[in-house]
Short mmCIF file of N, CA, C and O in Angstrom, two decimals:
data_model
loop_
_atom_site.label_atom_id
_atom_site.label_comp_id
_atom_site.label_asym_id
_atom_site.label_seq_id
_atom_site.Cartn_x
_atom_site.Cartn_y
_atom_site.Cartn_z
N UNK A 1 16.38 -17.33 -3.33
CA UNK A 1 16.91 -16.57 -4.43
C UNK A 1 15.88 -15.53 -4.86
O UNK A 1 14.74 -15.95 -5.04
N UNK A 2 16.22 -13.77 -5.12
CA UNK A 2 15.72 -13.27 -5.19
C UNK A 2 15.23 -13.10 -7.36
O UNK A 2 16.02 -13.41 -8.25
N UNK A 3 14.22 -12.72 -7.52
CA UNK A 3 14.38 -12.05 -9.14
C UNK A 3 14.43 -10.47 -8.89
O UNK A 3 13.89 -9.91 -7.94
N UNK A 4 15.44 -9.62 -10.28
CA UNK A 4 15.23 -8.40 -10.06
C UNK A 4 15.14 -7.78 -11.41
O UNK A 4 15.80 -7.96 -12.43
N UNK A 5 13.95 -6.84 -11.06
CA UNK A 5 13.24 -6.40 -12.12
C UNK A 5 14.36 -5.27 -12.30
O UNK A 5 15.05 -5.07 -11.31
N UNK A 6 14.71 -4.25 -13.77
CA UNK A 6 14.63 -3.13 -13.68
C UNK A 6 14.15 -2.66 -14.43
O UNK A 6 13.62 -3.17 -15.42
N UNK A 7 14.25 -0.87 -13.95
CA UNK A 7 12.70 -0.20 -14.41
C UNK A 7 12.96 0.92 -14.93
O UNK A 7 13.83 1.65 -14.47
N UNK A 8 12.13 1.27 -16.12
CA UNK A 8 12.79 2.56 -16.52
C UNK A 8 13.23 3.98 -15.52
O UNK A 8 12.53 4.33 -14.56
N UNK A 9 14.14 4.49 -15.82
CA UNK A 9 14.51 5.70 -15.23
C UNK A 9 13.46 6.85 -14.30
O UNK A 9 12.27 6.55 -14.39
N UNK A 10 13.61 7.50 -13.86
CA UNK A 10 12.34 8.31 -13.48
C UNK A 10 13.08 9.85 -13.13
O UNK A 10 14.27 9.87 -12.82
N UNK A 11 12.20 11.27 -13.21
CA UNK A 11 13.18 12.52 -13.06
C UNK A 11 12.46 12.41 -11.60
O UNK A 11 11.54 11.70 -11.18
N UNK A 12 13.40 13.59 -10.92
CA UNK A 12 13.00 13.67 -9.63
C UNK A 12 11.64 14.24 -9.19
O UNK A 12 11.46 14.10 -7.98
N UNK A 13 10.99 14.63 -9.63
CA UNK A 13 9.94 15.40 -10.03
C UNK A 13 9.21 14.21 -10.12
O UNK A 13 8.04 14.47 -9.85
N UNK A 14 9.36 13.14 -10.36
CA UNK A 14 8.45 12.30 -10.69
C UNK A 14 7.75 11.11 -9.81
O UNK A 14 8.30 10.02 -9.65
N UNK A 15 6.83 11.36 -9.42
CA UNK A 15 5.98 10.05 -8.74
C UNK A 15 5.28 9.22 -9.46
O UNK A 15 4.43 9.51 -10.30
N UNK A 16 5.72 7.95 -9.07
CA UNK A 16 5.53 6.83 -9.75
C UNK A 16 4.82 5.59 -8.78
O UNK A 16 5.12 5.81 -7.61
N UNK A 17 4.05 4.47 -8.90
CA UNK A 17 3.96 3.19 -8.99
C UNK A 17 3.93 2.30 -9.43
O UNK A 17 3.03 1.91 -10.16
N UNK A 18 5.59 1.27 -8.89
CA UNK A 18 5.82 0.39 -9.41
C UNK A 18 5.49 -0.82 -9.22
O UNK A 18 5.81 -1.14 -8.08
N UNK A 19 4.96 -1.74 -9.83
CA UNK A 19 3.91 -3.10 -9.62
C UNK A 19 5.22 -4.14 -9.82
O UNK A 19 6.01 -4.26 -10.76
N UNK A 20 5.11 -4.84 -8.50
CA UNK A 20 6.00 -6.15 -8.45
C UNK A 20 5.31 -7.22 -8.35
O UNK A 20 4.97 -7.70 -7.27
N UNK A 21 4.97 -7.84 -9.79
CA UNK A 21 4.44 -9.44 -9.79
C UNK A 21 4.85 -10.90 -9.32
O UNK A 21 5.56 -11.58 -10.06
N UNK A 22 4.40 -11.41 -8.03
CA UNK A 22 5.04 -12.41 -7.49
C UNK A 22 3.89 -13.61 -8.32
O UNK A 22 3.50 -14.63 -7.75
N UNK A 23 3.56 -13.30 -9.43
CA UNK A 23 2.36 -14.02 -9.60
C UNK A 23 3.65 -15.77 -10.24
O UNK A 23 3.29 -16.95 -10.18
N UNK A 24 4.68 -15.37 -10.63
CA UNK A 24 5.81 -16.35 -11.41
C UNK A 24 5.96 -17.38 -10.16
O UNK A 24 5.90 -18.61 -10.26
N UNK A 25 6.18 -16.62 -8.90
CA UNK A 25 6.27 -17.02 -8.56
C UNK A 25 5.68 -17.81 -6.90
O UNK A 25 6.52 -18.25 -6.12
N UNK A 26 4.34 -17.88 -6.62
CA UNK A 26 4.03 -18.57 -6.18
C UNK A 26 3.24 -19.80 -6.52
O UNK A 26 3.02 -20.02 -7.71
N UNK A 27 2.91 -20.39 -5.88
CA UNK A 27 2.21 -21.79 -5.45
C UNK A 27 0.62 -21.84 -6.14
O UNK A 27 0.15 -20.71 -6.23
N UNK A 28 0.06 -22.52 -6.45
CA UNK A 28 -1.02 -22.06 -6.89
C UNK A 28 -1.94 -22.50 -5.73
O UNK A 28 -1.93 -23.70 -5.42
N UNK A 29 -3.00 -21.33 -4.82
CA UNK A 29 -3.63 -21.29 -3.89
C UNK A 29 -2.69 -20.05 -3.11
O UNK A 29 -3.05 -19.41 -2.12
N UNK A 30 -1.63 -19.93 -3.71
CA UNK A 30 -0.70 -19.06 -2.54
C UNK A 30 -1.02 -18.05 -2.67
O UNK A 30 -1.24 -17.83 -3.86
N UNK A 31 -1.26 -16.81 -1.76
CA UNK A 31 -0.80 -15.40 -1.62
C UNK A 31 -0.58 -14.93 -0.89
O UNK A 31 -0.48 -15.40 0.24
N UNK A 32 -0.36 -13.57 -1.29
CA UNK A 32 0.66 -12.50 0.08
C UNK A 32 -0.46 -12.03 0.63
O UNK A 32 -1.55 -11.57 0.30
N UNK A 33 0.44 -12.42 2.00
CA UNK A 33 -0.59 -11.85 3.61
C UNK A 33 0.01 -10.63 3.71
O UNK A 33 -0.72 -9.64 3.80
N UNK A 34 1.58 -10.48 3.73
CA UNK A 34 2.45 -9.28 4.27
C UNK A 34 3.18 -8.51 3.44
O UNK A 34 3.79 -9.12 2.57
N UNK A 35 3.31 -7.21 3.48
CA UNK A 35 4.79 -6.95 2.83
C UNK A 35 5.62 -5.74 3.46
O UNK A 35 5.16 -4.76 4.04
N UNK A 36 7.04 -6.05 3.20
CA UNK A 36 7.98 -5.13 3.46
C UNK A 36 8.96 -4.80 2.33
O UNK A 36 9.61 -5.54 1.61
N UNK A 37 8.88 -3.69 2.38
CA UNK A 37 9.78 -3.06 1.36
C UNK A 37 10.89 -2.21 1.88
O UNK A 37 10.85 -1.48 2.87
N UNK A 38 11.81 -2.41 1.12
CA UNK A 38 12.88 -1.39 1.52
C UNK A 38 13.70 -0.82 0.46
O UNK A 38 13.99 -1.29 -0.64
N UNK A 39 14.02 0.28 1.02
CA UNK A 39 15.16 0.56 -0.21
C UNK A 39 16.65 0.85 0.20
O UNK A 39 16.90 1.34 1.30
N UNK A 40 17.94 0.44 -0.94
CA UNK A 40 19.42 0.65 -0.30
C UNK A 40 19.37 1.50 -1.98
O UNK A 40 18.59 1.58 -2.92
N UNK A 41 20.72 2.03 -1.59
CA UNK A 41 21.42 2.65 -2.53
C UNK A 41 22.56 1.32 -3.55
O UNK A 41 23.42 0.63 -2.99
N UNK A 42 22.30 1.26 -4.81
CA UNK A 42 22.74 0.64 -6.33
C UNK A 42 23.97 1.02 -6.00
O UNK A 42 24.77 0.33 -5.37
N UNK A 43 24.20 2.42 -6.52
CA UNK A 43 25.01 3.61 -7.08
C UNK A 43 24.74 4.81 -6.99
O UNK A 43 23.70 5.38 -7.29
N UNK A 44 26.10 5.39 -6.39
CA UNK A 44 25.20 6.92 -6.14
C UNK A 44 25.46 6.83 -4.49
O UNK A 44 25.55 5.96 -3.62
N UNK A 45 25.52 8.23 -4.60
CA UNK A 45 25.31 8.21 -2.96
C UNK A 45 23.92 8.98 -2.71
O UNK A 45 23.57 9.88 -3.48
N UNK A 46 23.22 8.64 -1.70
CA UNK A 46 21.87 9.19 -0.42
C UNK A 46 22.29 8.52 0.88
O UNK A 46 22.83 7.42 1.02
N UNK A 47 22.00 9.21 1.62
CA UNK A 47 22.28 9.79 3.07
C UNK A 47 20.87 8.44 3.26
O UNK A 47 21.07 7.25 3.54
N UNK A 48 19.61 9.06 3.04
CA UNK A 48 18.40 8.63 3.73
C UNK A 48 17.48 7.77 2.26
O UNK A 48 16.30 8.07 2.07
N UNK A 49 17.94 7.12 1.67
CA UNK A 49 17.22 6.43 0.26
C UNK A 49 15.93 6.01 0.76
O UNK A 49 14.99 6.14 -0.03
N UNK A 50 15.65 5.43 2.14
CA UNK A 50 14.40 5.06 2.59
C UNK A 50 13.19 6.38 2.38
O UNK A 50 11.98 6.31 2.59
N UNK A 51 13.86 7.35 2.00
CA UNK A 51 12.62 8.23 1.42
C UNK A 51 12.10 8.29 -0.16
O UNK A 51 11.23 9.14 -0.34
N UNK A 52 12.45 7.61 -1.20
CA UNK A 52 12.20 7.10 -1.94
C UNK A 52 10.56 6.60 -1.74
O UNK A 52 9.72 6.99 -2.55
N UNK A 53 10.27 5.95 -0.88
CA UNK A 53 8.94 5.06 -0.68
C UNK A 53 8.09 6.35 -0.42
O UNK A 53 8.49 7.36 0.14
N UNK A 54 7.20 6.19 -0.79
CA UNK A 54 5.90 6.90 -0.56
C UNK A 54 4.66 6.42 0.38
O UNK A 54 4.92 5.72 1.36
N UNK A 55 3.57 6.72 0.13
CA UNK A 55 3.12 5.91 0.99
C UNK A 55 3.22 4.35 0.96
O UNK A 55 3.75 3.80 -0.01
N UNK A 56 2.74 3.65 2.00
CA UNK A 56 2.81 2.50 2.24
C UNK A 56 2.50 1.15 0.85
O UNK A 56 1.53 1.22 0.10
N UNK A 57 3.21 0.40 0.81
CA UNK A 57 2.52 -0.44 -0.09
C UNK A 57 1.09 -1.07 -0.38
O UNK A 57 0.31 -1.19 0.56
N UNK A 58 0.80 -1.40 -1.44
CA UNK A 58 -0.50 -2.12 -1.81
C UNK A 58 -0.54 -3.25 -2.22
O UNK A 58 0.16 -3.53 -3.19
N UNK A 59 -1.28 -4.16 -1.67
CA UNK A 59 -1.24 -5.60 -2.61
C UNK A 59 -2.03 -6.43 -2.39
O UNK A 59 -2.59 -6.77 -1.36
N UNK A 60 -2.09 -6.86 -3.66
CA UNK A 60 -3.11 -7.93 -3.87
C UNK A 60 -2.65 -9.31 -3.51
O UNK A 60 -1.67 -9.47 -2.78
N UNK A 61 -3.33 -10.26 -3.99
CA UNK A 61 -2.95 -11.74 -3.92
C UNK A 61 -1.83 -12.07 -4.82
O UNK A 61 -1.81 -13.27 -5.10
N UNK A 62 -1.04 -11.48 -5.28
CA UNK A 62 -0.15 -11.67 -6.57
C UNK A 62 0.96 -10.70 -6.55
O UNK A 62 2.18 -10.88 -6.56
N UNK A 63 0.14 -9.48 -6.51
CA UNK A 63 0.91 -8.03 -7.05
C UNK A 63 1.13 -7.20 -5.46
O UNK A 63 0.37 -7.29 -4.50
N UNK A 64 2.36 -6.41 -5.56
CA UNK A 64 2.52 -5.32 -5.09
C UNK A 64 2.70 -4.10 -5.29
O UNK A 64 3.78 -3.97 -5.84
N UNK A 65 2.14 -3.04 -5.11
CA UNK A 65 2.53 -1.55 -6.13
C UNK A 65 3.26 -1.04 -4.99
O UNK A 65 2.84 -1.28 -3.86
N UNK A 66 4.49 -0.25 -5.19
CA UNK A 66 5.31 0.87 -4.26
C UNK A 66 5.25 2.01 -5.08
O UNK A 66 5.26 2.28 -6.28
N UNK A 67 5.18 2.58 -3.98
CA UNK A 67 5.10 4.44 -4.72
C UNK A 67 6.64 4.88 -4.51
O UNK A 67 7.40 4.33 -3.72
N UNK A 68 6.85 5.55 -5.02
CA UNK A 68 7.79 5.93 -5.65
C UNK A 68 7.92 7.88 -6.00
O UNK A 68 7.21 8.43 -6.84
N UNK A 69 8.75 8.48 -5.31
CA UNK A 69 8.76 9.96 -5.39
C UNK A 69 10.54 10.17 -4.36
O UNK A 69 11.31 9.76 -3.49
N UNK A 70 10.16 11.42 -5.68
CA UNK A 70 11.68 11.72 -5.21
C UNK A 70 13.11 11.54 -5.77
O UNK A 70 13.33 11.71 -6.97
N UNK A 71 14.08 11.18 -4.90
CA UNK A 71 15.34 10.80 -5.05
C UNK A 71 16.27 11.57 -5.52
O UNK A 71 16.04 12.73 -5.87
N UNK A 72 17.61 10.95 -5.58
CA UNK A 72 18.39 12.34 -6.09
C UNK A 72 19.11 11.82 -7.44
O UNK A 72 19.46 10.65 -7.59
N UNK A 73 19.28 12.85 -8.42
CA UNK A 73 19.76 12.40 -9.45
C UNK A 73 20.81 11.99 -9.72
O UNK A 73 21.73 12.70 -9.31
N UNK A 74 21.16 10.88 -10.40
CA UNK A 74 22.52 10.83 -10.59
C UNK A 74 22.57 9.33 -9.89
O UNK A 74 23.38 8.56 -10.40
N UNK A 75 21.80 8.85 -8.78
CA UNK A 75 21.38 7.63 -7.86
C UNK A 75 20.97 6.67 -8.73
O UNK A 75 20.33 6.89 -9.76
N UNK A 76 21.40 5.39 -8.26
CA UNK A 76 20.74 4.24 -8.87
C UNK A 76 19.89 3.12 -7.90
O UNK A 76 20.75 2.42 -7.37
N UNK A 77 18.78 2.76 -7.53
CA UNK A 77 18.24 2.56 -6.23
C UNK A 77 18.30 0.96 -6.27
O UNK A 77 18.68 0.40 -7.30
N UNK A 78 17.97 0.34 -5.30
CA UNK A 78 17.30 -1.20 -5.28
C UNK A 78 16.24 -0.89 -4.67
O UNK A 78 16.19 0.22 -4.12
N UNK A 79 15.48 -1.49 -4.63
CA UNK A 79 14.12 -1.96 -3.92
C UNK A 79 14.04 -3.18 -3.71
O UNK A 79 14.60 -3.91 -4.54
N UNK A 80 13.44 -3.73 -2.71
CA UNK A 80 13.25 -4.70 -2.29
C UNK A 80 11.63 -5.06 -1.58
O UNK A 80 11.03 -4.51 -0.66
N UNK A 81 11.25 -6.26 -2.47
CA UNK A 81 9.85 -6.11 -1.80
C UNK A 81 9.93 -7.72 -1.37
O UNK A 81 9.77 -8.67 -2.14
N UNK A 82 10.20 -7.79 -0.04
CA UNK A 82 9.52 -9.16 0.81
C UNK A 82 8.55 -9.31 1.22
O UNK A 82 8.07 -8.53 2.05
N UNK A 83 7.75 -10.66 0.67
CA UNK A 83 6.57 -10.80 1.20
C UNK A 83 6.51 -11.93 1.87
O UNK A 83 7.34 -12.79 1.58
N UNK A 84 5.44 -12.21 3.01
CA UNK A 84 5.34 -13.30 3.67
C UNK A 84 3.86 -13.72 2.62
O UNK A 84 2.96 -13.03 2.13
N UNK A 85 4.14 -15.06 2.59
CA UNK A 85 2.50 -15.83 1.58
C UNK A 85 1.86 -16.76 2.76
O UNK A 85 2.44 -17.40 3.64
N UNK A 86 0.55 -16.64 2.48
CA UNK A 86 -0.11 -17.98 3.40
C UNK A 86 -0.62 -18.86 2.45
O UNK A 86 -1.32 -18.36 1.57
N UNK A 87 -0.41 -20.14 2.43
CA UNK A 87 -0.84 -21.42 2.00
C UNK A 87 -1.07 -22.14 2.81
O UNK A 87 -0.25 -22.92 3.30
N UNK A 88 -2.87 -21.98 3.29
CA UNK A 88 -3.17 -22.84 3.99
C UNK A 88 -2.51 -22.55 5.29
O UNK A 88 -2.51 -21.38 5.66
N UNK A 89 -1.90 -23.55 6.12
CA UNK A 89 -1.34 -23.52 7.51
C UNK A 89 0.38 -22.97 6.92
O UNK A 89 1.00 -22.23 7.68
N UNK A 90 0.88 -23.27 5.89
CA UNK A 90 2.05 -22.91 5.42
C UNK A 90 2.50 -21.48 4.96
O UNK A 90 2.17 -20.83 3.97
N UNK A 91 3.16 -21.27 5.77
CA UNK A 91 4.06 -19.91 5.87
C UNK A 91 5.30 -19.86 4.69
O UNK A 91 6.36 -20.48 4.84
N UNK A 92 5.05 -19.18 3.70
CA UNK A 92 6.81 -18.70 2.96
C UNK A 92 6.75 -17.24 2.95
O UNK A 92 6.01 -16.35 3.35
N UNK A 93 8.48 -17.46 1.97
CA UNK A 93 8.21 -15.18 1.72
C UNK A 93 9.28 -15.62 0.40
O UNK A 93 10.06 -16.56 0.21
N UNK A 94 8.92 -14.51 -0.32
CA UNK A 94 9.19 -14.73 -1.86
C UNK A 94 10.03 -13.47 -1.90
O UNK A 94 9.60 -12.71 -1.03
N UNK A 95 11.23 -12.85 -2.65
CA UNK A 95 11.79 -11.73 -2.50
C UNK A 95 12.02 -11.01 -4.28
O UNK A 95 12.92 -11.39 -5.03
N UNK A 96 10.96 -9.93 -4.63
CA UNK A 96 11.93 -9.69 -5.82
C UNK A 96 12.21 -8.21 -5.54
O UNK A 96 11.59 -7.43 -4.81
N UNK A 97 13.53 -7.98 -6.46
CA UNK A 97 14.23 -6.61 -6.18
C UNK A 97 13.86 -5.78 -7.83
O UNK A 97 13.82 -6.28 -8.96
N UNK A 98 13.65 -4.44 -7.39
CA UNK A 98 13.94 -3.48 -8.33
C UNK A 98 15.11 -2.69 -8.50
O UNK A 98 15.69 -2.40 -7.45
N UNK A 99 15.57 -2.29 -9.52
CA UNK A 99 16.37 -1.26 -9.93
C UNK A 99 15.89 -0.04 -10.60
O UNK A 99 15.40 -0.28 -11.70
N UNK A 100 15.88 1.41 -10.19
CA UNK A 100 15.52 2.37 -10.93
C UNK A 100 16.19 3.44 -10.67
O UNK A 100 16.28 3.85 -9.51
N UNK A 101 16.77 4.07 -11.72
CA UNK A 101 17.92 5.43 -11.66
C UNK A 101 16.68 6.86 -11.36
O UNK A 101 15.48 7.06 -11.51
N UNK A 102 17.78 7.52 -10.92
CA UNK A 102 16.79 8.63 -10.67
C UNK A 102 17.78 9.52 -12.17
O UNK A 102 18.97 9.40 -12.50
N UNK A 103 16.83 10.23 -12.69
CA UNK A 103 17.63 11.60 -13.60
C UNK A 103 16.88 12.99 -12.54
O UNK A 103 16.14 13.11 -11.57
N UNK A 104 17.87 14.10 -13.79
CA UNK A 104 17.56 14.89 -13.35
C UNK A 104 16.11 15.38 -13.78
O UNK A 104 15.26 15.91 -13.06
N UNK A 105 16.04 15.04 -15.22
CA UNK A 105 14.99 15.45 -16.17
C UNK A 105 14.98 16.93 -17.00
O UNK A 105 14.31 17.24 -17.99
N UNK A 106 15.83 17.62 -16.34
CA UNK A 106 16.09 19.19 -17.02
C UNK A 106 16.60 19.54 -18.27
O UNK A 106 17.56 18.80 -18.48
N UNK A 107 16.42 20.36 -19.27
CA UNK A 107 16.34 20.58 -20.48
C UNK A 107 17.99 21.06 -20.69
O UNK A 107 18.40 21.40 -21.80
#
């Protein structure tokens, strides 16, 4: 079962990083070895939403930051950040999702 964060709005113009805390939810000794992120379309139509991501993710033992640029207005995104954790010889993957609208931002 996934948790899903959502996040305030952002204009297109705007680059952002968003920090996904798996700290709720792992093991204590656990952290993330891996991650994959992806993005689908909420609401809204995009052709290519996988451009949303910016460079590659970052993460710590807990946290993940995704960058964030772009999008088209009027869109409502998911994100998805899967991680694989190592505990010890034990392998899991923990999944939480974002939501963030794109605006236009114009006066």
């Amino acid at each position: 079962m996934s948790q899903l964060t959502v996040f305030p709005s952002k204009t297109v113009s705007e680059n952002l990083v968003l920090p996904f805390s798996f700290l709720n939810v792992l093991a204590v000794g656990e952290q993330i070895g891996s991650v994959v992120v992806s993005v689908s379309v909420w609401s809204g139509t995009d052709a290519s939403p996988e451009s949303l991501i910016g460079d590659p993710a970052l993460f710590t033992a807990d946290t993940v930051q995704v960058n964030i640029l772009g999008g088209i207005s009027g869109v409502i995104y998911l994100i998805t950040c899967d991680v694989q954790c190592e505990y010890g010889a034990i392998f899991t993957h923990h999944i939480i999702e974002g939501k963030i609208a794109v605006i236009d931002g114009g006066f």
